[in-house]
Coordinates of C-alpha atoms and ligand atoms in Angstrom, one line a residue:
M1 CA 20.8 -0.5 -13.4
L2 CA 16.8 0.6 -13.1
T3 CA 16.2 4.2 -13.2
V4 CA 13.1 5.2 -11.7
L5 CA 11.7 8.4 -11.6
G6 CA 10.1 8.8 -8.2
I7 CA 7.2 11.4 -7.4
E8 CA 6.0 12.7 -4.3
T9 CA 3.2 15.1 -3.0
S10 CA 1.8 13.5 0.2
C11 CA 1.9 16.8 1.9
D12 CA 2.7 20.5 1.0
E13 CA 6.1 20.0 -0.9
T14 CA 5.9 19.3 -4.4
C15 CA 8.8 16.5 -5.1
A16 CA 10.7 15.0 -7.9
A17 CA 13.9 12.5 -8.1
V18 CA 15.7 10.2 -10.4
A19 CA 17.4 7.2 -9.0
Q20 CA 19.6 4.5 -10.5
G21 CA 18.8 1.5 -8.6
P22 CA 18.2 2.2 -5.0
G23 CA 21.1 4.0 -4.1
R24 CA 22.1 6.3 -6.6
I25 CA 20.3 9.6 -6.7
L26 CA 21.1 11.3 -10.3
S27 CA 18.3 14.7 -9.0
N28 CA 16.3 15.1 -5.8
V29 CA 13.7 18.2 -6.7
V30 CA 11.8 20.0 -3.6
A31 CA 9.2 22.7 -4.4
S32 CA 7.6 23.9 -1.0
S33 CA 4.2 26.0 -0.8
L34 CA 5.4 26.0 3.1
T35 CA 5.1 30.1 2.4
L36 CA 1.6 30.2 1.5
H37 CA 0.4 27.8 4.4
A38 CA 3.2 29.9 7.0
P39 CA 0.4 32.4 7.9
H40 CA -2.2 30.3 8.4
G41 CA -0.1 28.6 11.3
G42 CA -0.6 24.5 9.3
I43 CA -1.0 23.5 5.9
I44 CA -4.1 24.2 4.3
P45 CA -5.2 21.3 2.1
E46 CA -6.8 22.9 -0.4
I47 CA -3.8 25.0 -0.6
A48 CA -1.3 22.4 -1.1
S49 CA -3.5 20.6 -3.6
R50 CA -3.4 24.1 -5.5
A51 CA 0.4 24.3 -5.2
H52 CA 1.0 21.1 -6.3
L53 CA -1.1 21.3 -9.3
E54 CA 1.1 24.5 -10.3
A55 CA 4.3 23.4 -9.6
I56 CA 4.0 19.5 -10.5
V57 CA 5.2 20.0 -14.3
S58 CA 8.4 21.9 -13.7
V59 CA 9.4 20.0 -10.7
V60 CA 9.0 16.8 -13.0
D61 CA 10.7 18.2 -15.8
E62 CA 13.5 19.9 -13.7
S63 CA 14.4 16.4 -12.1
L64 CA 14.8 14.4 -15.4
R65 CA 16.7 17.8 -17.0
R66 CA 19.6 17.6 -13.9
A67 CA 20.0 14.1 -14.1
K68 CA 20.2 14.2 -17.9
K69 CA 17.0 11.4 -18.6
T70 CA 13.6 11.7 -20.7
F71 CA 10.6 9.5 -19.8
K72 CA 11.5 7.4 -22.9
T73 CA 15.4 6.7 -20.4
V74 CA 13.4 6.0 -17.2
D75 CA 12.3 2.6 -16.7
L76 CA 9.9 3.0 -14.0
I77 CA 7.7 5.6 -12.1
A78 CA 7.0 5.5 -8.5
V79 CA 4.7 7.7 -6.6
T80 CA 3.7 8.2 -3.5
Q81 CA 0.2 6.6 -2.8
G82 CA -0.3 7.5 1.0
P83 CA -0.3 8.3 3.5
G84 CA -1.7 12.0 3.0
L85 CA -3.4 14.3 2.1
I86 CA -5.9 13.2 -0.5
G87 CA -6.2 16.3 -2.9
S88 CA -2.3 16.5 -2.6
L89 CA -2.2 12.5 -3.4
L90 CA -4.1 12.7 -6.3
V91 CA -2.0 15.5 -8.2
G92 CA 0.9 13.1 -8.3
L93 CA -0.8 10.1 -8.1
S94 CA -2.7 11.5 -11.1
F95 CA 0.1 12.8 -13.1
A96 CA 2.5 9.5 -12.6
R97 CA -0.4 7.4 -13.9
A98 CA -1.1 9.5 -17.0
A99 CA 2.6 9.7 -17.3
A100 CA 3.2 6.2 -17.3
L101 CA 0.2 5.3 -19.7
S102 CA 1.4 8.2 -22.7
C103 CA 5.2 6.6 -22.3
R104 CA 4.0 3.4 -21.7
R105 CA 6.3 3.0 -18.6
P106 CA 5.3 0.7 -15.4
V107 CA 4.2 2.9 -12.2
L108 CA 4.2 1.7 -8.5
G109 CA 2.6 3.1 -5.6
V110 CA 4.8 3.6 -2.7
D111 CA 3.8 4.0 0.8
H112 CA 5.3 7.4 1.8
L113 CA 6.5 5.7 5.7
K114 CA 8.1 2.9 4.4
A115 CA 10.1 5.7 2.0
H116 CA 11.1 7.9 5.0
L117 CA 11.7 3.9 7.1
Y118 CA 14.0 2.8 4.2
A119 CA 15.6 6.6 3.6
P120 CA 18.8 6.0 5.9
F121 CA 19.8 2.6 3.3
I122 CA 19.7 5.4 0.2
D123 CA 23.5 5.7 0.6
R124 CA 24.7 3.0 2.2
P125 CA 23.4 -1.6 2.3
V126 CA 20.3 -2.3 4.3
A127 CA 21.5 -4.6 7.0
Y128 CA 18.6 -7.1 8.6
P129 CA 17.3 -7.4 11.3
F130 CA 17.2 -3.4 12.4
V131 CA 15.2 -1.1 14.2
G132 CA 13.4 2.1 12.5
L133 CA 12.6 4.9 13.7
V134 CA 9.8 7.1 11.4
V135 CA 9.8 10.9 13.1
S136 CA 7.7 13.4 10.7
G137 CA 4.8 15.7 11.1
G138 CA 2.4 13.3 11.1
H139 CA 3.9 10.1 12.4
T140 CA 6.1 8.7 15.0
T141 CA 6.5 4.8 14.3
L142 CA 9.1 2.1 15.6
Y143 CA 9.0 -1.0 13.7
R144 CA 11.2 -4.2 13.6
V145 CA 12.7 -5.3 10.1
S146 CA 13.7 -8.7 9.7
R147 CA 13.7 -8.7 6.0
F148 CA 12.6 -6.4 2.9
G149 CA 9.0 -6.1 3.2
R150 CA 8.6 -7.5 6.5
E151 CA 7.9 -4.4 8.8
E152 CA 6.5 -4.7 11.9
V153 CA 5.3 -2.2 14.2
M154 CA 6.1 -2.1 17.3
G155 CA 4.9 1.1 19.0
A156 CA 3.5 4.4 17.7
T157 CA 2.2 7.9 18.8
R158 CA -1.3 7.5 20.7
D159 CA -2.1 11.0 20.1
D160 CA 0.3 13.8 18.3
A161 CA 3.3 13.2 16.3
A162 CA 6.9 14.6 17.5
G163 CA 6.8 17.1 14.5
E164 CA 3.3 18.0 15.1
A165 CA 4.2 18.6 18.8
F166 CA 6.8 20.3 17.7
D167 CA 4.6 22.5 15.3
K168 CA 2.2 23.2 18.1
V169 CA 4.6 24.3 20.7
A170 CA 6.0 26.7 18.1
K171 CA 2.4 28.3 17.4
I172 CA 2.0 28.5 20.8
L173 CA 5.3 30.7 21.3
G174 CA 4.0 32.6 18.6
L175 CA 7.4 30.7 16.6
G176 CA 5.3 30.7 13.5
Y177 CA 5.2 27.4 11.3
P178 CA 6.9 24.7 10.8
G179 CA 7.8 24.6 14.5
G180 CA 10.7 21.9 14.1
P181 CA 13.5 24.4 12.9
V182 CA 12.5 27.2 14.7
I183 CA 12.7 25.6 18.6
E184 CA 16.0 23.9 17.5
K185 CA 17.4 27.3 16.7
A186 CA 16.2 29.2 19.6
A187 CA 16.8 26.3 21.9
L188 CA 20.5 26.5 21.1
R189 CA 20.5 29.8 23.4
G190 CA 18.0 27.7 25.9
D191 CA 18.4 26.0 29.2
R192 CA 17.4 22.5 28.5
E193 CA 16.9 22.4 32.8
A194 CA 14.7 25.1 33.2
F195 CA 11.5 23.3 33.2
A196 CA 10.4 20.3 33.7
F197 CA 8.2 19.1 31.1
R198 CA 7.9 15.3 31.0
C199 CA 6.7 13.0 28.3
D200 CA 5.0 9.8 29.0
C201 CA 8.4 8.0 29.2
G202 CA 6.3 4.6 30.5
D203 CA 7.6 1.3 30.0
G204 CA 6.4 0.7 26.5
L205 CA 7.3 1.5 23.1
D206 CA 3.9 3.6 22.4
F207 CA 4.3 7.5 22.3
S208 CA 2.7 10.4 23.4
F209 CA 3.1 14.1 22.7
S210 CA 0.1 15.6 23.5
G211 CA 0.8 16.0 27.3
I212 CA 4.1 17.7 27.1
K213 CA 2.1 20.2 24.3
T214 CA -0.5 20.9 26.9
A215 CA 2.3 21.7 29.8
V216 CA 3.5 24.2 27.8
L217 CA 0.6 26.2 26.7
Y218 CA -0.3 25.9 31.0
K219 CA 3.6 26.6 32.0
V220 CA 3.1 29.7 28.8
R221 CA -0.3 31.1 30.7
E222 CA 1.0 30.9 33.9
L223 CA 4.4 33.2 32.8
T224 CA 2.1 35.6 31.2
R225 CA -0.6 36.1 33.3
G226 CA -0.5 39.7 34.9
R227 CA 2.1 40.7 31.8
G228 CA -1.1 42.1 29.5
S229 CA 0.1 41.9 26.3
R230 CA 3.8 41.9 26.9
P231 CA 5.3 39.1 24.8
L232 CA 7.8 36.5 27.0
A233 CA 11.0 37.4 27.1
P234 CA 13.3 35.7 24.5
Q235 CA 15.6 34.2 27.3
T236 CA 12.1 32.2 28.9
V237 CA 11.1 31.4 25.0
A238 CA 14.1 30.2 24.1
D239 CA 14.4 28.0 27.8
L240 CA 10.8 26.9 26.9
C241 CA 12.1 25.3 23.7
A242 CA 15.1 23.8 25.0
S243 CA 13.5 22.4 27.7
F244 CA 11.0 21.0 25.4
Q245 CA 13.0 19.7 22.6
E246 CA 15.0 18.0 25.7
S247 CA 11.7 15.8 26.7
V248 CA 10.8 14.8 23.0
V249 CA 14.6 14.1 21.8
A250 CA 14.7 11.9 25.3
D251 CA 12.1 10.1 24.6
L252 CA 12.7 9.7 21.2
V253 CA 16.2 8.3 22.3
Q254 CA 14.8 6.4 25.2
K255 CA 12.3 4.2 23.4
S256 CA 14.0 3.6 20.0
L257 CA 17.0 2.1 22.0
R258 CA 14.4 0.0 24.0
A259 CA 13.0 -1.3 20.8
A260 CA 16.5 -2.4 19.6
R261 CA 16.9 -4.1 23.0
R262 CA 14.0 -5.6 22.3
A263 CA 13.9 -6.9 18.8
R264 CA 17.8 -8.1 19.0
A265 CA 18.6 -5.7 16.4
R266 CA 21.8 -3.9 16.7
L267 CA 21.1 -1.4 14.2
L268 CA 18.4 1.8 14.4
A269 CA 17.8 3.6 11.3
V270 CA 16.0 7.2 11.6
G271 CA 14.1 9.0 9.4
G272 CA 11.4 11.4 9.0
G273 CA 11.5 15.1 9.1
V274 CA 12.5 15.8 12.9
A275 CA 15.7 13.9 12.2
F276 CA 16.9 17.0 10.6
N277 CA 17.4 17.5 13.9
E278 CA 20.8 18.4 14.9
Y279 CA 20.3 17.7 18.8
L280 CA 18.2 14.6 18.2
R281 CA 21.1 13.3 16.0
Q282 CA 23.7 13.7 18.5
R283 CA 21.8 12.3 21.5
L284 CA 21.3 9.7 19.3
Q285 CA 24.8 8.8 18.7
A286 CA 25.9 9.3 22.0
A287 CA 23.1 6.8 23.2
A288 CA 24.1 4.6 20.4
A289 CA 27.9 4.4 21.1
R290 CA 27.1 3.7 25.0
E291 CA 25.1 0.8 23.9
G292 CA 27.7 -0.7 21.2
M293 CA 25.0 -0.2 18.8
R294 CA 25.2 1.0 15.0
L295 CA 23.3 4.6 14.1
Y296 CA 22.2 4.9 10.5
V297 CA 20.3 8.6 10.2
A298 CA 18.9 9.6 6.7
A299 CA 21.3 12.3 5.4
R300 CA 19.4 15.4 5.7
P301 CA 18.4 15.5 1.7
Y302 CA 16.1 12.7 3.1
C303 CA 14.7 13.6 6.2
L304 CA 12.2 16.1 5.0
D305 CA 9.7 14.9 2.3
N306 CA 11.8 14.0 -1.0
A307 CA 11.2 11.6 -3.8
A308 CA 14.4 10.5 -4.1
M309 CA 13.9 8.0 -1.1
V310 CA 10.3 7.5 -3.0
A311 CA 12.4 6.6 -6.4
S312 CA 14.8 4.3 -4.0
L313 CA 12.0 2.5 -2.5
G314 CA 10.5 2.1 -5.6
A315 CA 14.0 0.6 -7.0
R316 CA 13.9 -2.0 -4.0
L317 CA 10.0 -2.8 -4.5
F318 CA 10.2 -3.4 -8.1
S319 CA 13.6 -5.4 -7.9
S320 CA 12.3 -7.7 -5.1
G321 CA 9.2 -8.4 -7.2
K322 CA 6.3 -6.1 -7.5
R323 CA 4.3 -5.2 -10.2
P324 CA 2.2 -2.3 -10.9
S325 CA -1.2 -2.6 -10.2
S326 CA -4.5 -1.1 -12.2
R327 CA -6.0 0.1 -9.3
L328 CA -3.2 2.9 -8.2
N329 CA -5.6 5.3 -6.2
P330 CA -4.6 6.9 -3.1
A331 CA -4.3 5.0 0.0
L332 CA -5.1 7.2 3.3
G333 CA -3.6 5.1 6.3
Ligands
LIG1 O1 9.0 14.4 6.8 P1 7.9 15.5 6.8 O2 8.9 16.6 5.8 O3 6.3 15.8 6.7 C1 5.6 14.8 7.2 O4 5.7 13.3 6.1 O5 5.3 14.7 8.0 O6 8.4 15.9 8.6 C2 7.5 17.6 8.6 C3 7.6 17.1 10.0 C4 7.1 19.3 10.6 O7 6.6 18.8 11.9 C5 8.5 19.8 11.1 O8 8.1 20.6 12.2 C6 9.7 18.9 11.8 O9 9.3 17.5 10.9 N1 10.9 19.4 11.4 C7 11.7 19.6 12.8 C8 12.8 20.0 11.7 N2 12.8 20.0 10.8 C9 11.3 19.6 10.3 N3 11.4 18.7 13.8 C10 12.9 19.6 14.9 N4 13.7 19.7 14.5 C11 14.1 19.9 13.2 N5 15.0 20.4 12.8
LIG2 ZN1 6.8 12.3 5.2

């Protein structure tokens, strides 16, 4: 079985993992520079690439150590080629190319979105055709996948990605960064029917989350008018979070099922950072059960950015015949 070292540095997490074939993850190491970005309310590219530079050697070493492997016992290096922040991508790509050159190992570039798309299949076999939803901080995309390598986009966001909307709404509410986890937590105490936020729920498969973010902003302005510097009551914040989350989740669930119906697929696969959200997972589960559809959501260690999904996809690509290219430059997407 092919042993693959995966490297992922597209955004703020420095990740390395070792996989044996696409399904056996021997190690999965993530070092996040999140705390350095949090005071700025978002990712600062320059800080991210510097943090990658500082972390990459020890993260890769740790992933090899945990997997009881060395560069000499690895057959292939798979590295995220894009899309992502150029400075961040360059750190991973340069490291992978240098390591491959010195150890005489092949190196394959992997598409970050496809890695999220196939992440639900790391711990189970892929069944085609399926509809895949990649829902992260940078993307919200629906694919119809008829076979490996044939991934057609059925719908995508026209403006903000779902995760980005969580991040921006958290910022509006002063809850910090990243927004997903804090909004999910606050929403647990909130009433999801308190405010009627609506996503653009046309009958297509594209998404639009920028309108709902603005609707939250206007609602917050209205609620804070005349309060001076007094912040909103915690219950109001919780209600805003629950109502916002409800509308995003309802839209994601509705369009994913619609896409599966249109593609005549009986399997829906969901990956990406927002798939970490328990409420989304539960709503998807309930909707899939109602439709008699199978649902595979990526296991939590493979939702947020990680290199296990990169190593796993690298193994699939290599076994399907993809060979290294000498032009392994960032693909900005
Ligand atoms: O996949 P990911 O780690 O990076 C990208 O490829 O973008 O996704 C990060 C996004 C962020 O926007 C973050 O707020 C969101 O995933 N996220 C969540 C949750 N955890 C992370 N969104 C909703 N609920 C969560 N629990
Ligand atoms: Zn990602």
